[in-house]
Amino acid sequence: MRMQDLIEKKRDRKELTRDEIAFLIRGYTRDEIPDYQMAAWLMAGFLNGLTESETQALVEEMLYSGVVLTHDHIHEPKVDKHSTGGVGDKTSLVIAPVAAACGVAVPMISGRALAHTGGTLDKLEAIPGFRTDLSLIEFKAVLKRCGLALIGQTKEIAPADRKLYALRDLTATVPFRPFMCASIMSKKLAEGIDGLVLDVKTGNGAFMREYEDARKLAEMMASLGRRMGKRIVALITDMNQPLGRWVGNAVETMEAIETLQGDLESDFAGLCLELAAQMIVVGEIEIDMNRARSRARNAITSGGALERFRYCIEAQGGDPRVLDDPKLLPQARRASTIIADRTGYVTGIETGEIGRVVMDWGGGRRCLEGAIDYSVGLYIHAKLGDRVKIGDPIITAHYNDESRLDEMQRRLRSAYRVEEAAPHLEPLIKTII
Ligand code: URA
């Protein structure tokens, strides 16, 4: 088989066989196929599409390019959650301990900040000492001891995706459903899970801005996972404004801790309870969603979930005192509040831009190994539909780099639209598949 023939086939809109996809992925993972040929094939696929059976083959080949974990020593149902990425989305830090406290084992392999969206690993690493680079043996041991373990993708897990993701990032081939589906599902299925809850974001802060694209991605991932024998639920949720009140790393960790301590009033807490309840049902701990919701809520009000998080932080080398004293998390030196310059209702928030401001002010990386300022963050005073008067606070920025203050204030102010008429508000959870 020759790679140029497979590029030609995709260029001419023909379907690749299972063996051809295997040749492609195995050859690329073993460095036998160069980046320039793979890049050409990726772009041909992006432009001409992939069939269902090509996508299925891609997922399976990427999954088996590395280790697929098993957890025979753990008798609880193994269920994870994956979000396609958003702004202010710190749900993993809450739902993993909640689900664990309810009898679900959560083997979570997470990612870092990507484009304007934050990453669970960066939020966890804001906790002094917290290690997300456990070996797979350590990962399994923490999972057994605490009921949850939270790490980054190791070199053994879906190595084909590690290589391909970097190439897609450089060749403008990330936002394509079959590639996203293969990338996400290969990593998640390698965790050794029985079931998965998918949170597919849609809106101006999501990769899939349009609802229909998000729905098709959710359906593609759900049916693929089910065909592979996993119990899957997919939620399509709104990302037309940041989730919760804080956007950043340490500040989001703090907000997650407050939620675990019992602050359940926010949109963020509501989504956490719903996702955790779905994990409890997917794990077959409960069959009824209302009972699962009240179990999830009890895990928080009883303090059980917070204790789970404490064990996990300790087991992964972090300082658990952050749970009692959030000031131990990195703190920004300066704060500045942006106020409303007109009276009316908040009718639009450019969510992607809010995320980019945090990234550009130091909260994200410029390159893969770059340093990150965990303390930078934004507090969202005004959410969609809120009525504001001239002079009311909209956002408080917590930052260190004073030289960019004017630019950031300008960008944040123009990310807000305030109008006379109240907007129609979308539900946070739009669809469950
Ligand atoms: N997250 C992933 O892991 N892969 C993608 O392709 C997009 C988001």
CSV table of C-alpha atoms and ligand atoms in Angstrom, one decimal:
chain,number,residue,atom,x,y,z
A,1,MET,CA,0.0,0.0,0.0
A,2,ARG,CA,1.3,3.5,-0.8
A,3,MET,CA,0.3,6.6,1.1
A,4,GLN,CA,0.0,8.7,-2.1
A,5,ASP,CA,-2.7,6.3,-3.3
A,6,LEU,CA,-4.7,6.8,-0.1
A,7,ILE,CA,-4.4,10.6,-0.5
A,8,GLU,CA,-5.6,10.3,-4.1
A,9,LYS,CA,-8.5,8.2,-3.1
A,10,LYS,CA,-9.7,10.7,-0.5
A,11,ARG,CA,-9.0,13.6,-2.9
A,12,ASP,CA,-11.4,11.8,-5.4
A,13,ARG,CA,-14.1,11.3,-2.7
A,14,LYS,CA,-13.7,7.6,-2.5
A,15,GLU,CA,-14.2,5.5,0.6
A,16,LEU,CA,-11.1,4.0,2.3
A,17,THR,CA,-11.3,0.4,3.4
A,18,ARG,CA,-10.7,-0.7,7.0
A,19,ASP,CA,-7.2,-2.0,6.0
A,20,GLU,CA,-6.3,1.3,4.4
A,21,ILE,CA,-7.3,3.3,7.5
A,22,ALA,CA,-5.2,0.9,9.6
A,23,PHE,CA,-2.2,1.4,7.3
A,24,LEU,CA,-2.6,5.2,7.6
A,25,ILE,CA,-2.9,5.3,11.4
A,26,ARG,CA,-0.3,2.6,12.2
A,27,GLY,CA,2.2,4.0,9.7
A,28,TYR,CA,1.8,7.6,11.0
A,29,THR,CA,2.0,6.5,14.7
A,30,ARG,CA,5.3,4.6,13.9
A,31,ASP,CA,6.7,7.6,12.1
A,32,GLU,CA,6.7,5.7,8.8
A,33,ILE,CA,4.4,8.2,7.1
A,34,PRO,CA,5.7,11.8,7.1
A,35,ASP,CA,3.7,14.8,8.4
A,36,TYR,CA,3.4,16.3,4.9
A,37,GLN,CA,1.5,13.2,3.5
A,38,MET,CA,-0.7,12.9,6.6
A,39,ALA,CA,-1.5,16.7,6.4
A,40,ALA,CA,-2.5,16.2,2.7
A,41,TRP,CA,-4.8,13.3,3.7
A,42,LEU,CA,-6.3,15.2,6.6
A,43,MET,CA,-7.2,18.2,4.4
A,44,ALA,CA,-8.7,15.9,1.7
A,45,GLY,CA,-10.8,14.3,4.4
A,46,PHE,CA,-11.8,17.6,5.9
A,47,LEU,CA,-12.9,18.9,2.5
A,48,ASN,CA,-14.5,15.8,1.1
A,49,GLY,CA,-15.8,14.1,4.3
A,50,LEU,CA,-15.5,10.7,5.9
A,51,THR,CA,-18.2,8.0,5.8
A,52,GLU,CA,-19.5,6.4,9.0
A,53,SER,CA,-17.4,3.3,8.5
A,54,GLU,CA,-14.3,5.3,7.8
A,55,THR,CA,-15.0,7.2,11.1
A,56,GLN,CA,-15.5,4.0,13.0
A,57,ALA,CA,-12.3,2.5,11.7
A,58,LEU,CA,-10.4,5.8,12.5
A,59,VAL,CA,-11.7,5.7,16.1
A,60,GLU,CA,-10.8,2.0,16.6
A,61,GLU,CA,-7.3,2.4,15.1
A,62,MET,CA,-6.6,5.5,17.2
A,63,LEU,CA,-7.9,3.8,20.3
A,64,TYR,CA,-5.8,0.6,19.8
A,65,SER,CA,-2.7,2.7,18.8
A,66,GLY,CA,-1.9,2.6,22.5
A,67,VAL,CA,-2.9,1.0,25.8
A,68,VAL,CA,-6.6,0.4,26.6
A,69,LEU,CA,-6.9,0.4,30.4
A,70,THR,CA,-8.8,-2.2,32.3
A,71,HIS,CA,-9.8,-1.9,36.0
A,72,ASP,CA,-10.7,-5.5,37.0
A,73,HIS,CA,-9.7,-4.7,40.6
A,74,ILE,CA,-12.4,-2.0,40.8
A,75,HIS,CA,-16.0,-3.3,41.2
A,76,GLU,CA,-17.8,0.0,40.9
A,77,PRO,CA,-19.1,1.1,37.5
A,78,LYS,CA,-16.5,3.2,35.7
A,79,VAL,CA,-18.0,6.3,34.1
A,80,ASP,CA,-16.4,9.5,32.9
A,81,LYS,CA,-17.6,12.8,31.5
A,82,HIS,CA,-16.2,14.8,28.6
A,83,SER,CA,-16.9,18.3,27.6
A,84,THR,CA,-16.1,19.6,24.1
A,85,GLY,CA,-14.7,22.7,25.6
A,86,GLY,CA,-16.1,26.0,26.8
A,87,VAL,CA,-15.4,29.2,28.9
A,88,GLY,CA,-15.8,28.9,32.6
A,89,ASP,CA,-16.4,25.2,32.4
A,90,LYS,CA,-15.0,23.7,35.6
A,91,THR,CA,-17.6,21.0,35.9
A,92,SER,CA,-15.1,18.1,36.0
A,93,LEU,CA,-13.7,19.4,39.4
A,94,VAL,CA,-17.2,19.1,40.9
A,95,ILE,CA,-18.8,16.2,39.2
A,96,ALA,CA,-15.9,13.7,39.5
A,97,PRO,CA,-15.9,13.9,43.4
A,98,VAL,CA,-19.7,14.0,43.4
A,99,ALA,CA,-20.1,10.9,41.2
A,100,ALA,CA,-17.3,9.1,43.2
A,101,ALA,CA,-19.1,9.9,46.5
A,102,CYS,CA,-22.2,8.3,44.9
A,103,GLY,CA,-20.4,5.0,44.1
A,104,VAL,CA,-19.1,5.6,40.6
A,105,ALA,CA,-15.4,5.2,39.8
A,106,VAL,CA,-14.2,8.1,37.6
A,107,PRO,CA,-11.0,7.5,35.7
A,108,MET,CA,-10.7,10.9,34.1
A,109,ILE,CA,-8.0,11.8,31.5
A,110,SER,CA,-8.4,15.5,30.7
A,111,GLY,CA,-6.9,18.1,28.5
A,112,ARG,CA,-5.2,21.5,28.7
A,113,ALA,CA,-6.5,24.9,27.5
A,114,LEU,CA,-7.2,24.8,23.8
A,115,ALA,CA,-7.7,28.0,21.8
A,116,HIS,CA,-10.0,30.2,23.9
A,117,THR,CA,-11.3,27.3,26.1
A,118,GLY,CA,-9.9,26.4,29.5
A,119,GLY,CA,-8.5,23.0,30.4
A,120,THR,CA,-9.2,20.9,33.5
A,121,LEU,CA,-5.5,20.1,33.9
A,122,ASP,CA,-4.6,23.7,34.2
A,123,LYS,CA,-7.2,24.3,36.8
A,124,LEU,CA,-6.1,21.3,38.8
A,125,GLU,CA,-2.4,22.4,38.6
A,126,ALA,CA,-3.4,25.7,40.1
A,127,ILE,CA,-3.6,23.7,43.4
A,128,PRO,CA,0.0,23.8,44.8
A,129,GLY,CA,1.7,20.5,44.3
A,130,PHE,CA,-1.1,18.8,42.4
A,131,ARG,CA,0.4,16.2,39.9
A,132,THR,CA,-1.5,15.5,36.7
A,133,ASP,CA,1.4,13.5,35.2
A,134,LEU,CA,0.9,10.3,37.2
A,135,SER,CA,2.0,7.1,35.6
A,136,LEU,CA,-0.8,4.7,34.6
A,137,ILE,CA,0.1,2.5,37.6
A,138,GLU,CA,-0.3,5.5,39.9
A,139,PHE,CA,-3.4,6.5,38.1
A,140,LYS,CA,-5.0,3.1,38.8
A,141,ALA,CA,-3.9,3.1,42.4
A,142,VAL,CA,-5.4,6.6,43.0
A,143,LEU,CA,-8.7,5.5,41.3
A,144,LYS,CA,-8.9,2.4,43.5
A,145,ARG,CA,-8.2,4.4,46.7
A,146,CYS,CA,-10.2,7.6,46.1
A,147,GLY,CA,-12.9,6.6,43.5
A,148,LEU,CA,-11.6,9.2,41.2
A,149,ALA,CA,-8.3,10.1,39.5
A,150,LEU,CA,-7.6,13.1,37.2
A,151,ILE,CA,-4.6,13.1,34.9
A,152,GLY,CA,-3.5,14.2,31.5
A,153,GLN,CA,-3.0,12.1,28.4
A,154,THR,CA,0.1,9.9,28.9
A,155,LYS,CA,2.3,8.8,26.0
A,156,GLU,CA,0.7,5.3,26.2
A,157,ILE,CA,-2.9,6.5,25.8
A,158,ALA,CA,-4.0,7.0,22.1
A,159,PRO,CA,-0.6,8.0,20.8
A,160,ALA,CA,-2.0,8.4,17.3
A,161,ASP,CA,-4.3,11.1,18.6
A,162,ARG,CA,-1.4,13.0,20.3
A,163,LYS,CA,0.5,13.1,17.0
A,164,LEU,CA,-2.6,13.8,14.9
A,165,TYR,CA,-4.0,16.5,17.2
A,166,ALA,CA,-0.8,18.5,16.9
A,167,LEU,CA,-0.8,18.2,13.1
A,168,ARG,CA,-4.5,19.1,12.9
A,169,ASP,CA,-3.8,22.2,15.1
A,170,LEU,CA,-1.2,23.3,12.5
A,171,THR,CA,-3.2,22.5,9.4
A,172,ALA,CA,-6.6,24.0,10.2
A,173,THR,CA,-8.3,20.7,10.4
A,174,VAL,CA,-9.5,20.7,14.0
A,175,PRO,CA,-13.2,21.7,13.7
A,176,PHE,CA,-14.3,18.7,11.6
A,177,ARG,CA,-16.8,16.3,13.2
A,178,PRO,CA,-15.3,12.9,12.2
A,179,PHE,CA,-11.8,14.0,13.4
A,180,MET,CA,-13.2,15.5,16.7
A,181,CYS,CA,-15.2,12.3,17.3
A,182,ALA,CA,-12.2,10.1,16.7
A,183,SER,CA,-9.9,12.2,18.8
A,184,ILE,CA,-12.3,12.5,21.8
A,185,MET,CA,-13.7,9.0,21.7
A,186,SER,CA,-10.3,7.3,21.2
A,187,LYS,CA,-8.9,8.9,24.4
A,188,LYS,CA,-12.1,8.4,26.4
A,189,LEU,CA,-12.5,4.7,25.5
A,190,ALA,CA,-8.9,4.1,26.4
A,191,GLU,CA,-9.7,4.9,30.0
A,192,GLY,CA,-11.4,1.6,30.5
A,193,ILE,CA,-14.9,3.0,31.1
A,194,ASP,CA,-18.3,1.3,31.1
A,195,GLY,CA,-20.1,4.5,30.2
A,196,LEU,CA,-19.6,8.2,29.3
A,197,VAL,CA,-21.5,11.4,29.7
A,198,LEU,CA,-20.8,13.9,26.9
A,199,ASP,CA,-21.3,17.6,27.3
A,200,VAL,CA,-21.3,19.0,23.8
A,201,LYS,CA,-21.2,22.8,23.9
A,202,THR,CA,-22.8,25.1,21.4
A,203,GLY,CA,-22.8,28.8,21.0
A,204,ASN,CA,-20.4,31.7,20.6
A,205,GLY,CA,-17.9,30.3,23.2
A,206,ALA,CA,-17.9,26.7,21.7
A,207,PHE,CA,-16.0,25.0,18.9
A,208,MET,CA,-19.4,24.1,17.4
A,209,ARG,CA,-21.1,27.5,17.3
A,210,GLU,CA,-24.2,26.2,15.5
A,211,TYR,CA,-26.7,24.0,17.3
A,212,GLU,CA,-27.1,21.6,14.3
A,213,ASP,CA,-23.3,21.0,14.2
A,214,ALA,CA,-23.2,20.2,17.9
A,215,ARG,CA,-26.2,17.9,17.6
A,216,LYS,CA,-24.6,16.0,14.7
A,217,LEU,CA,-21.3,15.7,16.7
A,218,ALA,CA,-23.2,14.5,19.8
A,219,GLU,CA,-25.1,11.9,17.8
A,220,MET,CA,-22.0,10.7,16.0
A,221,MET,CA,-20.0,10.2,19.3
A,222,ALA,CA,-23.0,8.6,21.1
A,223,SER,CA,-23.8,6.1,18.4
A,224,LEU,CA,-20.1,5.2,17.9
A,225,GLY,CA,-19.6,4.7,21.6
A,226,ARG,CA,-22.8,2.6,21.8
A,227,ARG,CA,-21.6,0.4,18.9
A,228,MET,CA,-18.5,-0.2,21.0
A,229,GLY,CA,-20.6,-1.5,23.8
A,230,LYS,CA,-20.6,1.6,26.1
A,231,ARG,CA,-23.5,3.3,27.8
A,232,ILE,CA,-23.5,6.9,26.5
A,233,VAL,CA,-25.6,9.9,27.2
A,234,ALA,CA,-24.9,13.2,25.4
A,235,LEU,CA,-26.1,16.6,26.5
A,236,ILE,CA,-26.1,19.6,24.3
A,237,THR,CA,-25.5,22.7,26.4
A,238,ASP,CA,-25.5,26.4,25.9
A,239,MET,CA,-22.2,28.2,25.7
A,240,ASN,CA,-23.4,31.7,24.8
A,241,GLN,CA,-22.0,33.1,28.0
A,242,PRO,CA,-19.4,31.9,30.5
A,243,LEU,CA,-20.5,29.1,32.8
A,244,GLY,CA,-20.8,30.3,36.4
A,245,ARG,CA,-19.2,33.5,37.6
A,246,TRP,CA,-15.4,33.0,37.2
A,247,VAL,CA,-13.2,32.5,34.2
A,248,GLY,CA,-9.5,31.6,34.7
A,249,ASN,CA,-7.6,28.8,36.4
A,250,ALA,CA,-7.2,29.3,40.2
A,251,VAL,CA,-10.4,31.3,40.3
A,252,GLU,CA,-12.4,28.5,38.6
A,253,THR,CA,-10.9,26.0,41.0
A,254,MET,CA,-12.1,28.2,43.9
A,255,GLU,CA,-15.6,28.4,42.4
A,256,ALA,CA,-15.6,24.6,42.1
A,257,ILE,CA,-14.6,24.3,45.7
A,258,GLU,CA,-17.4,26.7,46.8
A,259,THR,CA,-19.8,24.5,44.9
A,260,LEU,CA,-18.6,21.4,46.6
A,261,GLN,CA,-18.9,23.3,49.9
A,262,GLY,CA,-22.7,23.7,49.2
A,263,ASP,CA,-23.2,26.8,47.1
A,264,LEU,CA,-25.7,25.3,44.8
A,265,GLU,CA,-27.6,28.4,43.4
A,266,SER,CA,-25.6,29.1,40.2
A,267,ASP,CA,-26.2,27.9,36.6
A,268,PHE,CA,-22.9,26.2,37.0
A,269,ALA,CA,-24.0,24.2,40.1
A,270,GLY,CA,-27.2,23.2,38.3
A,271,LEU,CA,-25.3,21.8,35.3
A,272,CYS,CA,-22.9,20.0,37.7
A,273,LEU,CA,-25.8,18.3,39.5
A,274,GLU,CA,-27.4,17.3,36.1
A,275,LEU,CA,-24.1,15.9,34.7
A,276,ALA,CA,-23.3,14.0,37.9
A,277,ALA,CA,-26.9,12.6,38.0
A,278,GLN,CA,-26.5,11.4,34.4
A,279,MET,CA,-23.2,9.7,35.4
A,280,ILE,CA,-25.0,8.0,38.3
A,281,VAL,CA,-27.7,6.7,35.9
A,282,VAL,CA,-25.2,5.7,33.2
A,283,GLY,CA,-23.3,3.8,36.0
A,284,GLU,CA,-26.7,2.1,36.9
A,285,ILE,CA,-26.4,3.1,40.5
A,286,GLU,CA,-29.9,4.6,40.0
A,287,ILE,CA,-32.4,4.1,37.2
A,288,ASP,CA,-34.5,7.2,37.9
A,289,MET,CA,-33.0,10.6,37.2
A,290,ASN,CA,-34.8,12.3,40.0
A,291,ARG,CA,-33.4,9.9,42.5
A,292,ALA,CA,-30.0,10.4,40.9
A,293,ARG,CA,-30.3,14.1,41.2
A,294,SER,CA,-31.1,14.0,44.9
A,295,ARG,CA,-28.2,11.6,45.4
A,296,ALA,CA,-25.8,14.0,43.7
A,297,ARG,CA,-27.2,16.9,45.8
A,298,ASN,CA,-26.8,14.9,49.0
A,299,ALA,CA,-23.2,14.1,48.1
A,300,ILE,CA,-22.6,17.8,48.3
A,301,THR,CA,-24.8,18.8,51.2
A,302,SER,CA,-23.4,15.9,53.4
A,303,GLY,CA,-19.8,17.0,52.6
A,304,GLY,CA,-19.1,13.6,51.1
A,305,ALA,CA,-18.0,15.0,47.7
A,306,LEU,CA,-15.7,17.5,49.3
A,307,GLU,CA,-14.0,14.8,51.3
A,308,ARG,CA,-13.5,12.7,48.1
A,309,PHE,CA,-11.8,15.7,46.5
A,310,ARG,CA,-9.6,16.1,49.6
A,311,TYR,CA,-8.5,12.5,49.3
A,312,CYS,CA,-7.8,12.9,45.6
A,313,ILE,CA,-5.8,16.1,46.1
A,314,GLU,CA,-3.7,14.4,48.8
A,315,ALA,CA,-3.2,11.3,46.7
A,316,GLN,CA,-2.0,13.3,43.7
A,317,GLY,CA,0.5,15.4,45.7
A,318,GLY,CA,-1.6,18.6,46.1
A,319,ASP,CA,-2.1,20.7,49.2
A,320,PRO,CA,-5.6,19.9,50.5
A,321,ARG,CA,-5.6,23.0,52.7
A,322,VAL,CA,-6.9,24.9,49.6
A,323,LEU,CA,-10.2,23.4,50.4
A,324,ASP,CA,-10.3,25.3,53.8
A,325,ASP,CA,-8.4,28.4,52.7
A,326,PRO,CA,-8.8,29.4,49.0
A,327,LYS,CA,-6.2,32.1,49.6
A,328,LEU,CA,-3.6,29.4,49.3
A,329,LEU,CA,-4.5,29.3,45.5
A,330,PRO,CA,-2.4,31.7,43.4
A,331,GLN,CA,-3.8,35.2,43.7
A,332,ALA,CA,-3.5,38.1,41.2
A,333,ARG,CA,-2.0,41.3,42.5
A,334,ARG,CA,-4.3,43.8,40.8
A,335,ALA,CA,-8.1,44.1,40.2
A,336,SER,CA,-10.1,46.5,38.0
A,337,THR,CA,-13.8,46.6,37.4
A,338,ILE,CA,-15.4,47.4,34.1
A,339,ILE,CA,-18.7,49.2,34.5
A,340,ALA,CA,-21.8,49.5,32.3
A,341,ASP,CA,-21.8,52.6,30.1
A,342,ARG,CA,-25.6,52.4,29.4
A,343,THR,CA,-28.7,51.2,31.1
A,344,GLY,CA,-30.6,48.2,29.8
A,345,TYR,CA,-30.5,44.4,29.7
A,346,VAL,CA,-27.4,42.3,28.8
A,347,THR,CA,-28.5,40.8,25.5
A,348,GLY,CA,-25.2,39.4,24.3
A,349,ILE,CA,-21.8,38.3,25.6
A,350,GLU,CA,-19.0,37.5,23.1
A,351,THR,CA,-18.0,34.4,25.1
A,352,GLY,CA,-15.0,33.4,23.0
A,353,GLU,CA,-13.5,36.9,23.4
A,354,ILE,CA,-13.9,36.6,27.2
A,355,GLY,CA,-11.9,33.4,27.1
A,356,ARG,CA,-9.3,34.9,24.8
A,357,VAL,CA,-8.8,37.9,27.2
A,358,VAL,CA,-7.9,35.5,30.0
A,359,MET,CA,-5.6,33.5,27.7
A,360,ASP,CA,-3.9,36.6,26.4
A,361,TRP,CA,-3.4,38.1,29.8
A,362,GLY,CA,-1.3,35.0,30.8
A,363,GLY,CA,-4.0,32.5,31.7
A,364,GLY,CA,-3.2,30.3,28.6
A,365,ARG,CA,-0.1,29.1,26.8
A,366,ARG,CA,1.5,30.5,23.7
A,367,CYS,CA,3.2,27.2,22.9
A,368,LEU,CA,2.8,23.7,24.2
A,369,GLU,CA,5.4,23.9,26.9
A,370,GLY,CA,4.8,27.6,27.8
A,371,ALA,CA,4.3,28.9,31.3
A,372,ILE,CA,0.9,30.0,32.5
A,373,ASP,CA,-0.3,32.5,35.1
A,374,TYR,CA,-2.7,30.5,37.2
A,375,SER,CA,-3.9,33.6,39.1
A,376,VAL,CA,-5.4,35.6,36.2
A,377,GLY,CA,-9.2,35.6,36.1
A,378,LEU,CA,-12.4,37.4,35.5
A,379,TYR,CA,-15.4,37.7,37.7
A,380,ILE,CA,-18.6,38.0,35.7
A,381,HIS,CA,-21.0,40.3,37.5
A,382,ALA,CA,-23.5,40.7,34.7
A,383,LYS,CA,-24.9,37.6,32.9
A,384,LEU,CA,-27.3,37.3,30.0
A,385,GLY,CA,-30.7,38.8,30.8
A,386,ASP,CA,-29.5,40.8,33.8
A,387,ARG,CA,-30.6,44.4,34.0
A,388,VAL,CA,-27.7,46.9,34.5
A,389,LYS,CA,-27.7,50.6,35.1
A,390,ILE,CA,-24.9,53.0,34.0
A,391,GLY,CA,-22.1,52.6,36.5
A,392,ASP,CA,-23.0,49.0,37.5
A,393,PRO,CA,-20.1,46.5,37.5
A,394,ILE,CA,-20.1,44.1,34.5
A,395,ILE,CA,-16.8,42.3,35.0
A,396,THR,CA,-13.9,42.5,37.6
A,397,ALA,CA,-10.6,41.6,36.1
A,398,HIS,CA,-7.9,40.1,38.4
A,399,TYR,CA,-4.5,40.4,36.7
A,400,ASN,CA,-0.8,41.0,37.0
A,401,ASP,CA,0.3,42.6,33.7
A,402,GLU,CA,-0.7,46.3,34.1
A,403,SER,CA,0.7,47.1,30.6
A,404,ARG,CA,-2.3,45.4,28.9
A,405,LEU,CA,-5.0,46.9,31.1
A,406,ASP,CA,-6.3,49.5,28.6
A,407,GLU,CA,-6.5,47.0,25.8
A,408,MET,CA,-8.2,44.3,27.9
A,409,GLN,CA,-10.7,46.8,29.3
A,410,ARG,CA,-11.6,47.8,25.8
A,411,ARG,CA,-12.0,44.2,24.6
A,412,LEU,CA,-14.1,43.2,27.6
A,413,ARG,CA,-16.4,46.2,27.3
A,414,SER,CA,-17.0,45.5,23.6
A,415,ALA,CA,-17.7,41.9,24.4
A,416,TYR,CA,-20.9,43.0,26.1
A,417,ARG,CA,-24.1,44.1,24.3
A,418,VAL,CA,-26.6,46.1,26.5
A,419,GLU,CA,-30.0,46.9,24.9
A,420,GLU,CA,-33.4,48.2,26.0
A,421,ALA,CA,-35.4,45.1,25.5
A,422,ALA,CA,-34.9,42.0,27.6
A,423,PRO,CA,-33.5,39.1,25.5
A,424,HIS,CA,-35.0,35.7,25.0
A,425,LEU,CA,-32.9,33.3,27.2
A,426,GLU,CA,-31.9,29.9,25.9
A,427,PRO,CA,-32.1,27.0,28.4
A,428,LEU,CA,-28.7,25.9,29.6
A,429,ILE,CA,-29.4,22.2,28.7
A,430,LYS,CA,-30.9,22.2,25.2
A,431,THR,CA,-31.1,18.5,24.3
A,432,ILE,CA,-30.3,15.1,25.8
A,433,ILE,CA,-29.4,12.3,23.4
B,1,URA,N1,-10.9,18.0,22.0
B,1,URA,C1,-10.2,16.9,21.6
B,1,URA,O1,-9.7,16.1,22.4
B,1,URA,N2,-10.1,16.6,20.3
B,1,URA,C2,-10.6,17.4,19.3
B,1,URA,O2,-10.5,17.1,18.2
B,1,URA,C3,-11.3,18.6,19.8
B,1,URA,C4,-11.5,18.8,21.1
